[in-house]
Amino acid sequence: EVHLVGSGGALVQPGRSLRLSCAASGFTFDDYAMHWVRQTPGKGLEWVSGISWNGGKTGYAGAVRGRFTISRDNAKNSLYLQMNRLRPEDTALYYCVRGPDSSGYYFDHWGQGTLVTVSS
Amino acid sequence: SYELTQPLSVSVALGQTARITCGGSNVEIENVNWYQQSPGQAPVMVINRDSSRPSGIPERFSGSNSGTTATLTISRAQVGDEADYYCQVWDSGTAVFGGGTKLTVL
């Protein structure tokens, strides 16, 4: 069974940094692209970033490009999101998500999410 | 940027058929995916590539895509189908989600 367990969410002040992690199990991690998708409390879904199976290709939403960096460590079956210069509008539940491709197809398994709150 | 438009809410009587629409410019040329999010839970993919149903998703769920509207159809609606439903496509390397539709089963 596929398991995606996100961690690292916290309350952080605007302008600070935070690193999210996602531990994957139950499948061959380096067979898949991975993504981060966020959801503002009570609102809809927003794709944040995606990375190819070997990390060679990454993509970002316009709202986070230049501030966030996605990466992965296939030896550790782990996905990361380095979030810099955080803003209040980055407050959201961040889901670690699996997909066949870093910029196409669908999102076939979702983790439970880790909550990031940006506030002074 | 590409936009997907969904109705805020849809209601359906128990056992009847619910149809949730997703509108977008020439959406028929896109591969539309659908996700179900039950209260307090992470989203679950129920339809991919317009009409493909993943393993474990009941046959009551089906999808279609034509012209400017993609549609998720839920037959014989059950109380357990009450959830938010989101459509999604890819546009220029960015995933785009619709605003979501809350399905209520009466």
XYZ file of C-alpha atoms in Angstrom:
226
model
C 0.000 0.000 0.000
C 1.252 3.470 -0.919
C 2.061 5.704 2.035
C 3.107 9.333 1.843
C 3.818 10.953 5.191
C 4.507 14.652 5.226
C 6.242 16.479 8.035
C 7.909 19.762 8.881
C 4.874 22.006 8.942
C 4.924 24.721 11.592
C 3.987 28.243 12.597
C 6.566 30.594 11.101
C 6.950 34.351 10.800
C 6.723 36.094 7.427
C 10.049 36.241 5.658
C 11.406 33.129 7.366
C 12.170 29.710 5.887
C 10.814 26.216 6.391
C 11.617 22.801 4.943
C 8.926 20.213 4.387
C 9.690 16.521 4.040
C 7.718 13.575 2.753
C 8.575 9.950 3.460
C 7.335 7.520 0.826
C 6.781 3.781 1.157
C 4.856 0.967 -0.453
C 6.097 1.579 -3.996
C 9.303 2.004 -5.984
C 9.938 5.666 -5.264
C 12.244 6.388 -8.199
C 9.678 5.066 -10.672
C 7.527 8.126 -10.104
C 7.466 11.891 -10.273
C 6.397 13.663 -7.099
C 4.558 16.880 -6.358
C 3.500 19.281 -3.645
C -0.092 20.521 -3.756
C -1.462 22.929 -1.160
C -4.899 23.774 0.135
C -5.787 26.934 1.947
C -8.060 26.215 4.921
C -11.615 25.910 3.660
C -10.628 26.568 0.069
C -9.464 24.818 -3.063
C -6.401 23.008 -4.292
C -3.310 24.673 -5.759
C -0.393 22.856 -7.362
C 2.906 24.139 -5.957
C 5.710 22.154 -7.551
C 6.669 18.894 -9.240
C 9.869 16.926 -9.768
C 10.713 14.120 -12.173
C 11.732 10.643 -11.050
C 15.453 11.479 -11.071
C 15.219 15.126 -10.074
C 16.331 16.262 -13.501
C 13.182 18.206 -14.236
C 11.318 20.516 -11.880
C 8.383 22.877 -12.211
C 6.853 25.566 -10.036
C 3.675 27.577 -9.786
C 4.157 31.251 -10.494
C 3.281 32.208 -6.927
C 6.259 30.303 -5.486
C 8.834 30.340 -8.277
C 12.102 31.784 -7.019
C 11.181 31.246 -3.352
C 10.517 27.490 -3.120
C 12.789 24.624 -4.177
C 11.668 21.028 -4.627
C 14.132 18.170 -4.323
C 14.235 14.446 -3.666
C 16.562 11.782 -2.318
C 15.755 8.473 -3.960
C 18.117 6.600 -1.653
C 15.988 7.749 1.281
C 12.617 7.551 -0.503
C 12.069 11.155 0.438
C 10.714 14.335 -1.106
C 11.441 17.846 0.132
C 10.206 21.391 -0.276
C 12.470 24.227 0.820
C 10.311 27.289 1.387
C 12.064 30.657 1.660
C 10.783 34.200 2.106
C 7.463 32.879 3.329
C 4.362 35.049 3.042
C 1.016 34.933 4.880
C -0.613 33.742 1.649
C 1.569 30.613 1.780
C -0.465 29.477 4.785
C -1.970 26.151 3.765
C -2.062 22.401 4.208
C 0.707 21.004 2.010
C 0.110 17.604 0.435
C 2.834 15.316 -0.827
C 1.469 13.719 -3.993
C 2.584 11.012 -6.402
C 2.192 11.218 -10.166
C 3.439 9.492 -13.321
C 5.077 12.678 -14.607
C 6.388 15.955 -13.255
C 4.316 18.056 -15.668
C 1.502 15.898 -16.920
C -0.991 13.137 -16.290
C -2.631 12.899 -12.865
C -2.067 12.696 -9.116
C -2.783 9.135 -8.090
C -1.884 9.075 -4.402
C -1.978 11.838 -1.807
C -0.481 12.035 1.651
C -2.412 13.442 4.605
C -0.727 16.810 4.508
C 1.363 18.970 6.790
C 0.153 22.391 7.942
C 2.162 25.553 7.355
C 1.031 28.757 9.042
C 2.778 32.003 8.190
C 1.946 34.689 10.709
C 3.636 37.199 12.961
C -3.607 31.471 -17.508
C -6.003 28.606 -18.056
C -9.103 28.518 -15.870
C -11.504 25.730 -14.975
C -14.991 26.661 -13.808
C -17.072 24.426 -11.550
C -20.421 25.072 -9.876
C -20.046 25.752 -6.153
C -22.593 23.130 -5.233
C -24.674 20.318 -6.669
C -27.473 18.467 -4.928
C -28.805 15.038 -5.791
C -31.475 12.807 -4.328
C -30.346 9.533 -2.825
C -30.098 6.894 -5.543
C -30.296 9.381 -8.398
C -27.623 10.601 -10.816
C -25.376 13.579 -10.081
C -23.511 15.451 -12.775
C -20.685 17.819 -11.905
C -19.381 20.020 -14.689
C -15.977 21.540 -15.334
C -15.815 24.267 -17.943
C -12.750 25.513 -19.765
C -11.721 26.910 -23.116
C -11.608 24.016 -25.559
C -11.255 21.663 -22.588
C -12.032 18.709 -24.829
C -8.417 18.698 -26.055
C -7.135 18.371 -22.466
C -6.924 15.278 -20.315
C -9.221 16.026 -17.383
C -8.745 14.343 -14.023
C -11.230 14.309 -11.143
C -10.613 14.094 -7.403
C -12.975 13.449 -4.513
C -12.219 15.021 -1.130
C -14.348 13.828 1.751
C -14.494 16.045 4.870
C -11.198 16.036 6.737
C -9.531 13.729 4.228
C -6.941 14.034 1.505
C -8.178 14.008 -2.097
C -8.618 10.717 -3.919
C -8.444 10.377 -7.694
C -11.731 9.014 -9.056
C -11.306 9.612 -12.815
C -8.203 10.230 -14.920
C -7.692 11.103 -18.556
C -11.331 12.143 -18.999
C -12.958 8.781 -18.396
C -10.569 6.202 -16.954
C -11.539 4.833 -13.571
C -8.694 3.792 -11.240
C -8.732 0.444 -9.534
C -11.030 0.475 -6.515
C -13.287 3.268 -7.721
C -16.902 2.090 -8.150
C -18.344 1.811 -11.649
C -20.940 4.360 -10.564
C -18.307 7.020 -11.251
C -17.777 7.964 -14.883
C -16.381 10.875 -16.837
C -16.778 12.524 -20.206
C -15.268 15.482 -22.009
C -16.634 17.345 -25.000
C -16.410 20.867 -26.330
C -15.935 23.265 -23.462
C -17.242 21.030 -20.673
C -15.967 17.962 -18.879
C -18.463 16.108 -16.724
C -18.172 13.777 -13.760
C -21.244 11.581 -13.447
C -22.102 9.715 -10.275
C -24.882 7.174 -10.705
C -27.024 5.829 -7.881
C -25.694 8.470 -5.519
C -25.002 7.388 -1.958
C -24.571 9.321 1.269
C -20.898 8.369 1.203
C -20.491 10.285 -2.059
C -21.001 13.586 -0.235
C -17.706 15.387 -0.749
C -15.943 18.149 -2.620
C -15.012 17.282 -6.185
C -12.223 18.952 -8.153
C -11.343 18.764 -11.828
C -7.751 19.248 -12.973
C -5.750 19.667 -16.176
C -2.200 20.610 -17.150
C -1.528 23.892 -18.935
C 1.963 24.908 -20.069
C 3.657 22.753 -17.463
C 1.421 23.883 -14.611
C -1.356 21.864 -13.010
C -4.637 23.754 -12.850
C -7.518 22.834 -10.553
C -11.109 23.901 -10.753
C -12.529 25.698 -7.732
C -14.331 22.600 -6.504
C -17.947 21.514 -6.230
C -19.640 20.433 -3.030
C -21.940 17.487 -3.651
C -24.870 17.084 -1.273
C -26.927 13.889 -1.276
C -30.459 14.583 -0.095
